[in-house]
Each structure stands twice: as C-alpha cells, then as structure tokens.
Coordinates of C-alpha atoms and ligand atoms in Angstrom, one line a residue:
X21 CA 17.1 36.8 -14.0
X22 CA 14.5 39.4 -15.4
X23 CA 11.4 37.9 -17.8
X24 CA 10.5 40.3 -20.1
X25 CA 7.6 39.2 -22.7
X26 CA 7.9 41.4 -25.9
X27 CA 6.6 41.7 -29.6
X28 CA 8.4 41.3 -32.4
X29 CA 10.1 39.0 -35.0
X30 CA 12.2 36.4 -33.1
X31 CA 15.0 36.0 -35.7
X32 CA 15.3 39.8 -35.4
X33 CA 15.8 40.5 -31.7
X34 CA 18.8 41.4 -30.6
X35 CA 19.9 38.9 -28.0
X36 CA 23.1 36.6 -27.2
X37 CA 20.9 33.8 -28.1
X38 CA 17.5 32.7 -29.9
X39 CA 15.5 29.8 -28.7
X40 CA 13.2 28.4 -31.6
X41 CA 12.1 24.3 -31.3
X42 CA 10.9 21.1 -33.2
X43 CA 8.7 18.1 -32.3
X44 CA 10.4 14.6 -32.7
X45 CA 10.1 13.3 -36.2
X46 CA 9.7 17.0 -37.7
X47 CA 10.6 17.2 -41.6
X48 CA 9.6 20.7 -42.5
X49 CA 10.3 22.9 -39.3
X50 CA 7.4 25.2 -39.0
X51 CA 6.1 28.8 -37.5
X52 CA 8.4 30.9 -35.6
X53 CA 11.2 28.2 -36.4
X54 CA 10.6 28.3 -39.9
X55 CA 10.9 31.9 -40.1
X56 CA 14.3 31.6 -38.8
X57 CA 15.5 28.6 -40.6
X58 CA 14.7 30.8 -43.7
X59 CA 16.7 33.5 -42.5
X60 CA 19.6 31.3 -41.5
X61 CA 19.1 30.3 -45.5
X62 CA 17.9 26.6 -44.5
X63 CA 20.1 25.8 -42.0
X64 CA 17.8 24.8 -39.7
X65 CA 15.9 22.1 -42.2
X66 CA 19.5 21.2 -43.6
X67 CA 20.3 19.9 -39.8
X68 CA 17.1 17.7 -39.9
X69 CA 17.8 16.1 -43.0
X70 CA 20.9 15.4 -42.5
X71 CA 19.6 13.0 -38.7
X72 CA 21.5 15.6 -36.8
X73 CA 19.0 17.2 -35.0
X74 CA 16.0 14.6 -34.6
X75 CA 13.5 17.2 -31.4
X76 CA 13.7 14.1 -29.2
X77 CA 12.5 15.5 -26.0
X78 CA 15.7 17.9 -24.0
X79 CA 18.1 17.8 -27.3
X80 CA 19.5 20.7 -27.8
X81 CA 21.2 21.8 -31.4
X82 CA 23.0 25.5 -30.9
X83 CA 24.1 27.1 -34.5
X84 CA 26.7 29.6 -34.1
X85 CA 26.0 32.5 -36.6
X86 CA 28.7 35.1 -35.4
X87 CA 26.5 37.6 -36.6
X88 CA 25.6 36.5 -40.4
X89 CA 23.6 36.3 -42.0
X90 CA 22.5 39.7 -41.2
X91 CA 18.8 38.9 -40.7
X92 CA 19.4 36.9 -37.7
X93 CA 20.3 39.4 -34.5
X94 CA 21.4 36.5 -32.1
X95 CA 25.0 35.5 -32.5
X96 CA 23.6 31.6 -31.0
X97 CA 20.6 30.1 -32.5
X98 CA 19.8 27.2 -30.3
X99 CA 16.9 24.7 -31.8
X100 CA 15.4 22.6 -28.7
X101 CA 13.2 19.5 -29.2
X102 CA 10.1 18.8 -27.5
X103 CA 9.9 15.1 -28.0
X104 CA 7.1 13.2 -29.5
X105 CA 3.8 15.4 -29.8
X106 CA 2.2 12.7 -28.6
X107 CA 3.9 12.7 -25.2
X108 CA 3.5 16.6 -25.0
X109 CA 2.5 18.4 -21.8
X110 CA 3.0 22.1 -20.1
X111 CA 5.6 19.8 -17.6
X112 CA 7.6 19.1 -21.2
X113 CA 7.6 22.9 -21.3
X114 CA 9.3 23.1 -18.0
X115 CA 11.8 20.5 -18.7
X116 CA 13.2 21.9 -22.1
X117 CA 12.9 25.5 -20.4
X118 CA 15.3 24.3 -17.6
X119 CA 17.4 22.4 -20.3
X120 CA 18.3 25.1 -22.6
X121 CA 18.3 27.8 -20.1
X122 CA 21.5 25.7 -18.5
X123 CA 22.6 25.1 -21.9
X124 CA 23.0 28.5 -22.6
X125 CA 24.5 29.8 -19.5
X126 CA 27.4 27.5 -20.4
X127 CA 27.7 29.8 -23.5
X128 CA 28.2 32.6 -21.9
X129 CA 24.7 34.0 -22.8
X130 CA 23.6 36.7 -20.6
X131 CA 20.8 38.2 -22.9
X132 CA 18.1 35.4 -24.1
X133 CA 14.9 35.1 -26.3
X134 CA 12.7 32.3 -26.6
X135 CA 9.5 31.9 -28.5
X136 CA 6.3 30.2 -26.7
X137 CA 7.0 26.8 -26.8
X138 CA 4.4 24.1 -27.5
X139 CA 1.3 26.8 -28.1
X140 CA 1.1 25.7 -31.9
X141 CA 0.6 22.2 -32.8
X142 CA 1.5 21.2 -28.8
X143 CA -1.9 23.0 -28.2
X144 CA -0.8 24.8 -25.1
X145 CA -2.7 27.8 -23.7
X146 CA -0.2 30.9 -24.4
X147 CA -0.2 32.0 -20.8
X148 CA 0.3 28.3 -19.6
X149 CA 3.3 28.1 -21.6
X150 CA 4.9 31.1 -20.4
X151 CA 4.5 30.5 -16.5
X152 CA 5.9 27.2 -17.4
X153 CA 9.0 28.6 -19.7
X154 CA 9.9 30.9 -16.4
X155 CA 9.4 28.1 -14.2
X156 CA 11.6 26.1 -16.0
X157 CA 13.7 28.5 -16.5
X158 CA 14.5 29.6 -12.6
X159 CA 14.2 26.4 -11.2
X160 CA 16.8 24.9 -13.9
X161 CA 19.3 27.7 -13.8
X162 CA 19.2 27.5 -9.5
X163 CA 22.4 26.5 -7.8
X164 CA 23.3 27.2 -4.1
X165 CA 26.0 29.4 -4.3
X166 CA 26.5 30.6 -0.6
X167 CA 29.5 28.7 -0.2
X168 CA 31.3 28.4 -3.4
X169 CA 31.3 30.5 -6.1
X170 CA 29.0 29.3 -9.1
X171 CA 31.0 27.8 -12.2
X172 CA 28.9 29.8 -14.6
X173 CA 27.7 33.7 -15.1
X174 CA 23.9 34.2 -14.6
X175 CA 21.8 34.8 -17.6
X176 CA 20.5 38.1 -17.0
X177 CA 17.5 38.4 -18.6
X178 CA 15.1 36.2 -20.7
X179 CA 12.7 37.7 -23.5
X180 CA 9.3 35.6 -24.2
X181 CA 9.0 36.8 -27.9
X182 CA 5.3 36.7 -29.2
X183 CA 4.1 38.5 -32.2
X184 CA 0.7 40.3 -31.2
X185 CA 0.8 42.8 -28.6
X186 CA -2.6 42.2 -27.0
X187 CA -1.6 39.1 -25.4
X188 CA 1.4 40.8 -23.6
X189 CA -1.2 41.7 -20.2
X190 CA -1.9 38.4 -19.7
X191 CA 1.2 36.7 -20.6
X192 CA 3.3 39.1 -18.0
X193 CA 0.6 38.2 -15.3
X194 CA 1.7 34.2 -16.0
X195 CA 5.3 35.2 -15.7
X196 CA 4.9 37.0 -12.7
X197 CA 2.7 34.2 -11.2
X198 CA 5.4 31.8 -12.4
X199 CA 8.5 34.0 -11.1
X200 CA 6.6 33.9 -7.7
X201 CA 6.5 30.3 -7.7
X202 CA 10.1 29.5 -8.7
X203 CA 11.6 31.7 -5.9
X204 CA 9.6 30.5 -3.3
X205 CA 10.4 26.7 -4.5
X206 CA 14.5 28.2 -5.1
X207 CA 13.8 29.5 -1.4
X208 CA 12.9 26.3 0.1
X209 CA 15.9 24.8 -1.8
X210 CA 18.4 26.8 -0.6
X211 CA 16.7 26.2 2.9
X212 CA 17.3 22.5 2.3
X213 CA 20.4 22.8 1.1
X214 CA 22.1 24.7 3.9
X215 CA 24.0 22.3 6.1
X216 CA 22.5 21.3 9.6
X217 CA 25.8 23.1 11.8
X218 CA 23.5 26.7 9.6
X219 CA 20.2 25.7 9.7
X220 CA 19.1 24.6 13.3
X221 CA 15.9 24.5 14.8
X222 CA 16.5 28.3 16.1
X223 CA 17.6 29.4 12.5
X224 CA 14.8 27.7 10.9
X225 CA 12.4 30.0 13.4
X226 CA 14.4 33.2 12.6
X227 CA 13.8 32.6 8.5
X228 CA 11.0 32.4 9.7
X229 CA 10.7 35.5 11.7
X230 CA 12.2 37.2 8.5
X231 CA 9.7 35.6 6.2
X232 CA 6.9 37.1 8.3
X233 CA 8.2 40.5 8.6
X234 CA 8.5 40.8 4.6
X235 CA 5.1 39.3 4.0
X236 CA 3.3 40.7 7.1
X237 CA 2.4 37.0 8.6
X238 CA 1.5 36.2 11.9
X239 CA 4.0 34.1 13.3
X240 CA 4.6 32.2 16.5
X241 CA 7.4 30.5 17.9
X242 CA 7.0 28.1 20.9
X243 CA 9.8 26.8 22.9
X244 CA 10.4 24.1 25.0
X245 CA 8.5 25.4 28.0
X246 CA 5.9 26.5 25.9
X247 CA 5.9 22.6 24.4
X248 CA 5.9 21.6 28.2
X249 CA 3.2 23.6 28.6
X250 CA 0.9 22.2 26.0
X251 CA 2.1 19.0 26.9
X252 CA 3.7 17.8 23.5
X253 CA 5.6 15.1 25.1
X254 CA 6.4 13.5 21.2
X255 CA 8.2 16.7 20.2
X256 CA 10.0 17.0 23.2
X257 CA 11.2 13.3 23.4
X258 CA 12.7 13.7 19.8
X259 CA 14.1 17.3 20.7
X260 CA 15.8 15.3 24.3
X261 CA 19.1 14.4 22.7
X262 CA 20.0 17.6 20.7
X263 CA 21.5 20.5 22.2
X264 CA 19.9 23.0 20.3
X265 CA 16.7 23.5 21.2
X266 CA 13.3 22.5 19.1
X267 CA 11.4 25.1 18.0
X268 CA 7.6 24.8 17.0
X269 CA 7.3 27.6 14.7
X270 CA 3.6 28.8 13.2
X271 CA 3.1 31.3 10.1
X272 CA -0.1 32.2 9.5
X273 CA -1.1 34.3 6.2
X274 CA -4.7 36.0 6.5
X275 CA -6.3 36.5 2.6
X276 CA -9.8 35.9 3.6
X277 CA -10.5 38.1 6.4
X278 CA -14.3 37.9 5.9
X279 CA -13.4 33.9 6.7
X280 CA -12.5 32.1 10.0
X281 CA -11.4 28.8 8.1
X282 CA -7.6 28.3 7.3
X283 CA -5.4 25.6 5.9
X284 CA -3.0 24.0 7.9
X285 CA 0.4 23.1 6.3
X286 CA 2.5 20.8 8.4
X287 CA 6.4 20.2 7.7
X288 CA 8.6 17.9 9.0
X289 CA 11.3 20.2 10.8
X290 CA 13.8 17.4 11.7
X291 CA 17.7 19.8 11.1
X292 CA 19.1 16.8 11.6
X293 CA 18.4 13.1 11.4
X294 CA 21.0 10.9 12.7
X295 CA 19.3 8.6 13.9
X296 CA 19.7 9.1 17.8
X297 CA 20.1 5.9 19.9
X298 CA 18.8 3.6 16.6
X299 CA 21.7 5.5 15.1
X300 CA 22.1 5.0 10.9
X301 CA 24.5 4.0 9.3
X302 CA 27.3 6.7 8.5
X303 CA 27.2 6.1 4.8
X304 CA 24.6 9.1 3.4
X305 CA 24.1 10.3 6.5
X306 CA 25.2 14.2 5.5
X307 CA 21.7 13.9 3.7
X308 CA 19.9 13.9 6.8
X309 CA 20.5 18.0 7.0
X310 CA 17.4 17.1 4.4
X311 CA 15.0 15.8 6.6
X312 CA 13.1 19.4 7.2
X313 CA 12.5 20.0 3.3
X314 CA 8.9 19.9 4.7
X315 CA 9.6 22.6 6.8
X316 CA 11.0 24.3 4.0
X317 CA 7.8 23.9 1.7
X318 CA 5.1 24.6 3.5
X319 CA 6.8 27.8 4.5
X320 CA 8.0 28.9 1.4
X321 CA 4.4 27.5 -0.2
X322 CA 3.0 30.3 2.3
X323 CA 5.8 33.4 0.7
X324 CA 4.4 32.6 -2.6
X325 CA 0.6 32.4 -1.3
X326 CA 1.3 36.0 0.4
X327 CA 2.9 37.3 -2.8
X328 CA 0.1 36.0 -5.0
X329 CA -2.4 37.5 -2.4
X330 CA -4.3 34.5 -3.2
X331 CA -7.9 35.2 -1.4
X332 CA -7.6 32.5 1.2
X333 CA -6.2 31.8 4.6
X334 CA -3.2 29.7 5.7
X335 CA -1.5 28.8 8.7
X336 CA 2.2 26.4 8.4
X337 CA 2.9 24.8 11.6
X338 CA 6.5 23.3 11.6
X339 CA 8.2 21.1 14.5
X340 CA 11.7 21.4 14.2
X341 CA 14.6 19.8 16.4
X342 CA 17.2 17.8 15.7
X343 CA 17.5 13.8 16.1
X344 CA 20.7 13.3 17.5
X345 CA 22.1 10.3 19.8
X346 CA 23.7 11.6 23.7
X347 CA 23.4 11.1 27.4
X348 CA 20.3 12.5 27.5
X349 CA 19.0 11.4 24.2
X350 CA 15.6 9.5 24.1
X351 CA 16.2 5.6 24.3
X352 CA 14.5 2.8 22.3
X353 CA 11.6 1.5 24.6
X354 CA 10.8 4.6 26.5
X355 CA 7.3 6.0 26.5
X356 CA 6.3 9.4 25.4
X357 CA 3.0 11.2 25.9
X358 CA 1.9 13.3 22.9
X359 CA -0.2 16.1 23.0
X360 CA -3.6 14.3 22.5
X361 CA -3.4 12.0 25.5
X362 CA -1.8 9.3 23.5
X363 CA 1.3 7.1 25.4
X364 CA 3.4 5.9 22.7
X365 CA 6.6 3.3 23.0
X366 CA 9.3 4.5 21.2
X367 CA 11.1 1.1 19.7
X368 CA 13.6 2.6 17.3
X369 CA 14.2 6.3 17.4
X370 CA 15.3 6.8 13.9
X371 CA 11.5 6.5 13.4
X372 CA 11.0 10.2 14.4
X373 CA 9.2 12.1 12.2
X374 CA 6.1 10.6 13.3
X375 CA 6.6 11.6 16.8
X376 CA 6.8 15.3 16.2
X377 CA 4.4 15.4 13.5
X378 CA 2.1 13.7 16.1
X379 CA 2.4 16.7 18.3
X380 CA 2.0 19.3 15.4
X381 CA -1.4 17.5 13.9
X382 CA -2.8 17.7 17.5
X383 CA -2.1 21.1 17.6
X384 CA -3.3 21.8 14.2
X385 CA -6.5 20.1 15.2
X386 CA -6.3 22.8 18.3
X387 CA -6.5 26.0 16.3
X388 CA -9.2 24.3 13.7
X389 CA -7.6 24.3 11.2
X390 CA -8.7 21.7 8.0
X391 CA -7.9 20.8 5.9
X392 CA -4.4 19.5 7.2
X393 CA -1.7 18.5 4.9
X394 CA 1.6 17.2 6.3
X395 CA 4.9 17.3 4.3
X396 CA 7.5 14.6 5.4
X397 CA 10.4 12.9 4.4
X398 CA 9.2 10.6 6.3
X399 CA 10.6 7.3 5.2
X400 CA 13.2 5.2 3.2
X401 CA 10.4 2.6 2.7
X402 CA 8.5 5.2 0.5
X403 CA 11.4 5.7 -1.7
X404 CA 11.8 1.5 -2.1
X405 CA 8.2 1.5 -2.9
X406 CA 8.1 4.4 -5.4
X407 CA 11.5 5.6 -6.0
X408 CA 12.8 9.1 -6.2
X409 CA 10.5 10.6 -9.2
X410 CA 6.4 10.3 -6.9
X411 CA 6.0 10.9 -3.8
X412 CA 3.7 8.9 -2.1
X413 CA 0.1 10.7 -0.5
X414 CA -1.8 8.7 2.3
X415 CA -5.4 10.4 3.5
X416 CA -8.5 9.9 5.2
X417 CA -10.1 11.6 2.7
X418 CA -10.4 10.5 -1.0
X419 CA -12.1 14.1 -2.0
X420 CA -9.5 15.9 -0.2
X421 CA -6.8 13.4 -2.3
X422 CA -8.5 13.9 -5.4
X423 CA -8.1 17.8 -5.2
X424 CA -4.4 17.3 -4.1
X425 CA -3.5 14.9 -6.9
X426 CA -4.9 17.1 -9.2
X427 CA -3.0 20.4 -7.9
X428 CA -0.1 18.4 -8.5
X429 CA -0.4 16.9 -12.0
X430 CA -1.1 20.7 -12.9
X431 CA 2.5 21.9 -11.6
X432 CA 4.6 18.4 -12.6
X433 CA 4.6 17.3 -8.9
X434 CA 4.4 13.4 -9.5
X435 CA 2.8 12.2 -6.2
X436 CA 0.6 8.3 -6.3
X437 CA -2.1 7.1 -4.0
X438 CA -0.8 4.6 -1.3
X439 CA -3.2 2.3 0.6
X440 CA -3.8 2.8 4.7
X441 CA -5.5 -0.8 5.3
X442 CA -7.3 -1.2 8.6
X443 CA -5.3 -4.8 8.8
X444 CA -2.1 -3.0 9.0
X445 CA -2.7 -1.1 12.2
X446 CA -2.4 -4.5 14.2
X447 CA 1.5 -3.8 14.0
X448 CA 1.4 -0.7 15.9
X449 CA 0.3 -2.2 18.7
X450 CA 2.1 -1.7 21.9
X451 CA 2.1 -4.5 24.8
X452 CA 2.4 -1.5 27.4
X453 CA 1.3 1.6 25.7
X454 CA -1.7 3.1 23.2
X455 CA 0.7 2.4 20.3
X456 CA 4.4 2.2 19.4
X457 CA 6.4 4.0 16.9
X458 CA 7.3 1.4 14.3
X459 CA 5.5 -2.0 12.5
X460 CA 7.2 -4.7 10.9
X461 CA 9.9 -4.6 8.1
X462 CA 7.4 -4.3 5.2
X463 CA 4.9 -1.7 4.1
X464 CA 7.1 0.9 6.4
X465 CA 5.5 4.1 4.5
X466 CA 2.4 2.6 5.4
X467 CA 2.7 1.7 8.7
X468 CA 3.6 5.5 9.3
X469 CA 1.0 7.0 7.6
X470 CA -1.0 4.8 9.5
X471 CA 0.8 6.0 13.1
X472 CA -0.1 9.7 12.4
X473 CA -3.5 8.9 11.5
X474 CA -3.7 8.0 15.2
X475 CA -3.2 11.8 16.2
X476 CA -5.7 12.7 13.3
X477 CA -9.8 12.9 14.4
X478 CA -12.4 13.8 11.9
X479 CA -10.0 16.9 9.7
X480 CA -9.7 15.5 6.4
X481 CA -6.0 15.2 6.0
X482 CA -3.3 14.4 3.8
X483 CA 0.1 13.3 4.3
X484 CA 2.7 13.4 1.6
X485 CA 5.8 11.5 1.8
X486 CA 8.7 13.3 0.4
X487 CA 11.6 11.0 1.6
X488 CA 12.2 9.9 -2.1
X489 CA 11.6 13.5 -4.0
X490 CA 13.2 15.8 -2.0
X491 CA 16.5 15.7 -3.5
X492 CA 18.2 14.5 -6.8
X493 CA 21.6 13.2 -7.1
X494 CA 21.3 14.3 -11.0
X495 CA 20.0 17.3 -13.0
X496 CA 17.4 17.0 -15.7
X497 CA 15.4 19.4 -16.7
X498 CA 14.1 22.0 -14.1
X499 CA 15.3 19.6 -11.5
X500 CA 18.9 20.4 -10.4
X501 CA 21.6 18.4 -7.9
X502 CA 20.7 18.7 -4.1
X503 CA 17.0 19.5 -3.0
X504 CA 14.4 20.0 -5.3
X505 CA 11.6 21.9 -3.5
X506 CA 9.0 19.5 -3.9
X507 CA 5.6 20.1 -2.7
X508 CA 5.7 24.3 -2.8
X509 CA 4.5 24.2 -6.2
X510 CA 1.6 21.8 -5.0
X511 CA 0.4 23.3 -1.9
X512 CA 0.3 26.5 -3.6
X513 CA -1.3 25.2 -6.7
X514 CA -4.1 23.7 -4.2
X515 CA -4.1 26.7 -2.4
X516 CA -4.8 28.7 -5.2
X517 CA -7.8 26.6 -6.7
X518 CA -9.4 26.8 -3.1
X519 CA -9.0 30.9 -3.0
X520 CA -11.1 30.5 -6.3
X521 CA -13.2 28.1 -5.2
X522 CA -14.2 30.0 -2.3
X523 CA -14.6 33.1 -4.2
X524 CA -17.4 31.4 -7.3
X525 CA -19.3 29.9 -3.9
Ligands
BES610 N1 14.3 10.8 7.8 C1 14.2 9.4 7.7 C2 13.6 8.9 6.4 C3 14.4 9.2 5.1 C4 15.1 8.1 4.6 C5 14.3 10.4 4.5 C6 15.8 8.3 3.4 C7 15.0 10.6 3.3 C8 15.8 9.6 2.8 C9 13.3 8.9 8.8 O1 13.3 9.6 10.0 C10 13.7 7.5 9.2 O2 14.8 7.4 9.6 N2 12.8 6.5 9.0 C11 13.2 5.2 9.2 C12 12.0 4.5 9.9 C13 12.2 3.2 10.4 C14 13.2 3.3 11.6 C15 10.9 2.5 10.8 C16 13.5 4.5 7.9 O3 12.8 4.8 6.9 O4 14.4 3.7 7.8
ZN611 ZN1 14.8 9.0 11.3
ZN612 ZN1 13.8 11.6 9.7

C-alpha cells in the first residue's frame, strides 16, 4: 500500500472512502469531522444522537453516500471512535488505524483518506500521529498470503489529508520512518509464520544472506565445524537430534564508522521446538515453527535500522537449529560444555533455548559487543505469569531496563520488569556439573533468566521473554492472527534513541 500525505479539504477528496473520528461521549462532532457531518447535511451528529454511534475505542460507523450529496467525493464515509479522551495515546492511534484500515478492505476500498487522528483535542504531535496511522495501518492490513490466496483485495493506497502544506516535509518523513518499521515487523512475521518443513536453520541463514546483500551487512554464517571449533558444546547438544544442521548466523550493520562499539541483538533461532527426548505434548505443537520469532526480530530490527541509516552500529547474532527427538538426539542427564567453560546437565531437553542462547551470549561477549539484548520465546511459565499482551524483560542492568522499557512504551510494545533473586539460583544447581538446565516447577521464567545470566559477565544485558507475545490467536487492532513481530519495533526504537544519543554527546 502507497502513503501519500496531501492538502486539501477531506470531504472533498476523491477517494473510495473517508476516514473522519469522534472521542467517546462526543455530542457535537468537531474539526475535520464537523466539516463533513455538515456536508453530509448532519448525518454524522444525527448518528450520535440517536446512541448509534457512541466513539468507544475501535467502533467503526461506515455511511454509504453513493455519491450524494455532491459535496462529499468518497462514496463510504467511515466515522471511527477513539475511545475515552482520557485513555488516549499514539498506541490508540495504531489500533483504530489497523481497525478501520481492515474495515475497509472488506468494502472493497482500494483508494483511502484519513485525517490525522487524535492531533486536536487527543493532543498528539502531527508527525507522531501519522507514523502511527501507517503503522497501524500495515501492520493491521498484513496477512501471510504465500500459501493461500488472501480473502480480500489490498487497499492500494492511503491519503493522510491535512490542511496546511508546510507540514507535508515532515509528516512524509514520519510515514516513511513508519513504513520502514511496519515492513520490517511484516518481514519478521511472515518469517515466523512460515512453517518449520520452509524455514530451517539453513533457510533462516540464506534470508539472511539475502537481507545482507540488499542492505550491504556484514554477515557470517558458522556451521557445525565452525561451532566445534569455538567449542559451543550448548548449541551443538541442542542441534544433536535434528537433521538439518544448526546454523549460527551474524549480521552486522556499520552506521558509526568513526565508532568501534556495537549492539548485540540475540534471537532465539529454535525452527522447531518439539521438545526432543522431554518431548511435548502433541496438542499445539505446530506452534513450535514459532520458537525463532527472536530470530526473526532482531534481524528484521537490523533491515529497518539499515533503511533508517540510523547513525549507530549493530551486530544480530542468531543460533538457529531445530529441537527434535531421534537416535542421536541429546538425552535428559547428559552434560554439555558451552562456550565459556561452563559444564551444564541437561535434565529436560525441552528447556533449550537457554542452551543455545548460552553459546550465542558467550560469543557476543567475544566480539565486545554491549549492550546485549536477547529475544526469546523462551518459556510457557512467562506466559502463565504475564499472559499473552507483556512480555516479560529480566537484566543485570536497571539503566539498561529503564532505556528498554521506555523504547517500548514509545512503539506500544507492552514488556514488565521480572525479578532475578539471588535465592533463586540455588535450583540450578547441579550435583555433577557447574549448573543444570531447569529449576523447580515455579518461577520457570525466572529460573531461566537466571540460567543465562550464568553465560553473562559484566555486559549489561537484557533478556526479553517473548513466549507469550509472539503470536495471537485473535486480531485486534494492528495485531493480526499468527505472529505478531514483537520486539522489531522495540529494538529499533532503542536503537534509534542511542544513534541520537551518541550523536548530542
Ligand atoms: N519454546 C518453549 C517455550 C514456549 C512455550 C514458547 C509456549 C512459546 C509458547 C521452550 O523451549 C520450552 O519448551 N520451555 C519449557 C521449559 C521447561 C522444560 C523448564 C516450558 O516452558 O515448558
Ligand atoms: Zn523447548
Ligand atoms: Zn523452545
């Protein structure tokens, strides 16, 4: 879809449909949907006194005109409400972006115009609106079409109607930055969404290879000699049962160049998560091809960052295999030795996450990178603790937390602070090796944040549990069925406040 931001007089334009809005509780619409209103002769205000259209937040009211009265050019006039004032935010923005974009899709729509929505009395900076009215808008009109053919036409093009020109430079640089974002998160989705017999460890390195040729990144992919080699015996135990072979995949993007520091992006890369020997349970188990959407974000987090030539450098480091049970598959109580020196015993190999993303901090810690921030969906316990709307973040670090918390209230990522108590660490202990791979039954989120912090020395890091938010079983708002791409819009929301950072210092 192409986001065009124009002048001009919204009830004029000629479009399939017009997008105006109300807050909740609204008696007299006003602005840009009073203008219209009047030249639908009142309809508008008609609908609100008679309780039909109230604003609550994602209700949409569509008024067919079929071209009359002849001052209105859009033959739907759809009225979206923004919920209680009160409640407002950019995220709200998003949501009713997503809402009415799939609203009118199902119309048949193919040409669209919305005004800003929430810049009057929602007090909402003009250029934060519209990078959150495209975000909204291509996030909520994704679906992964590679397989079946999609049940609706695409809307073709969206106009962000404003009525004084000299804003138009700045709003087109907030659609652009807000384009760049959506794709890359639509990119990780439709990474995620691929099923694991597509996206193996080896084709997970080759989008890879592809991402790095279009956005000139230095990439590396190591295989299992090379793992051998560097003596990431976690990885390798994982990668023991599959026969496709792991892949430890690097991406670097270079926008400092004056600067030798880089962030380090980590993704959980597990293709597939059966289990292995501690095999789950069959029920739900075709949502294991899920278990790499870390992968998927901090690589499409660095596409965006290399689009938005954000003055900073990167480098994504991604341990990908599968987890699957065989003859040569890795056993509950056998010992691996990770990369750092540290013997672990395995006890239940569903718990393997940990295990490779042991490997990859040590490595991270290798090329000096800091700080580190891991992406995982790491465990079911997370999503018990906090359900499927935050994701939980664990750190040695509470500035480094700070920063990331903030990044992601600014995009809508819910993530919430979990504890990692010293006390806790007493269950990792291991009768015959440094530590073992699981605790007891409660606190499980905990007790593996707490097992990677043992491959973690003095890099302030973050580790962000995505088990619960990286897919939805419903759509609402800009979130759609299947993965959701959480964490892209975070990392490069943080990645883009330390570019600036670095340049004021
Ligand atoms: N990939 C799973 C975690 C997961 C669960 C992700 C649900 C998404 C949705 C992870 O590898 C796993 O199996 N964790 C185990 C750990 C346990 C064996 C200590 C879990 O959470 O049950
Ligand atoms: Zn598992
Ligand atoms: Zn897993």
């Amino acid at each position: 879809m192409e986001i065009k931001v124009i002048t001009g007089d919204i009830a004029q334009i000629e479009a399939d449909a017009i997008v105006v809005n109300l807050f909740e509780g609204t008696t007299q619409p006003g602005g840009a949907t009073a203008a219209v209103d009047k030249a639908l002769d009142g309809a508008i205000s008609s609908l609100i006194n008679r309780g039909e259209t109230k604003g609550k937040f994602g209700e949409i009211n569509i008024i067919h005109t079929f071209g009359k009265p002849r001052q209105i050019g859009a033959k739907v006039v759809a009225i979206v409400g923004l919920g209680k004032s009160q409640d407002f935010d950019t995220d709200k923005i998003r949501g009713v972006a997503g809402e009415f974009c799939r609203a009118l899709r199902k119309l048949n729509c193919h040409k669209i115009a919305t005004i800003l929505h929430g810049t009057g009395t929602g007090g909402i900076q003009p250029e934060i609106s519209a990078q959150a009215i495209t975000e909204g808008a291509l996030l909520g009109l994704y679906s992964f079409n590679k397989y079946k053919k999609p049940e609706y036409e695409d809307i073709e093009e969206m106009l962000i109607v404003i009525r004084e020109s000299d804003k138009i430079p700045i709003l087109e640089q907030a659609t652009h930055k807000g384009s760049v974002v959506a794709e890359a998160t639509n990119l990780a989705r439709d990474m995620i969404n691929e099923p694991a017999n597509y996206m193996t460890p080896s084709r997970l390195a080759e989008t890879a290879e592809e991402i790095a040729n279009i956005y000139n990144l230095e990439f590396h992919i190591f295989d299992s000699a090379d793992m051998e080699a560097m003596g990431m015996g976690a990885l390798l135990g994982v990668a023991k049962g599959s026969g496709q072979p792991p892949k430890l995949i690097t991406l670097s993007y270079k926008g400092d160049k004056r600067s030798e520091k880089a962030l380090g992006f980590l993704g959980k890369g597990i293709t597939f998560d059966s289990g292995g020997i501690s095999i789950k349970p069959s029920e739900g188990m075709d949502e294991m091809k899920g278990d790499m959407a870390g992968a998927a974000a901090a690589m499409t987090a660095l596409v965006a960052i290399a689009r938005l030539k954000l003055q900073i450098n990167v480098t994504a480091i991604i341990p990908a295999t599968e987890n699957l049970p065989s003859g040569t598959a890795l056993k509950p109580g056998d010992i691996l030795k990770a990369m750092n020196g540290k013997t672990i015993e395995v006890i239940n190999t569903d718990a393997e996450g940990r295990l490779i993303l042991a490997d990859a901090l040590s490595y991270a810690q290798k090329l000096g990178l800091s700080p580190l921030l891991d992406l995982a969906t790491l465990t079911g316990a997370c999503c018990v603790a906090l359900g499927t709307l935050y994701s939980g973040i664990f750190s040695n670090n509470q500035n480094l937390t700070d920063k990331v918390l903030k990044a992601a209230e600014r995009v809508g990522e819910r993530m919430w602070q979990m504890p990692m108590p010293e006390e806790y660490k007493e269950q990792l202990k291991s009768e015959i090796a440094d530590v073992k791979n699981i605790g007891h039954k409660y606190g499980g989120a905990i007790t593996a944040a707490l097992f990677l912090a043992e491959f973690v020395d003095n890099t302030p890091w973050v580790h962000i549990d995505i088990a619960g938010t990286a897919d939805s079983e419903k759509e609402s708002g800009y979130i759609v069925k299947g993965a959701t791409g959480i964490g892209v819009r975070t990392l490069v929301e943080l990645a883009s406040s330390e570019a600036k950072n670095q340049e004021a210092t």
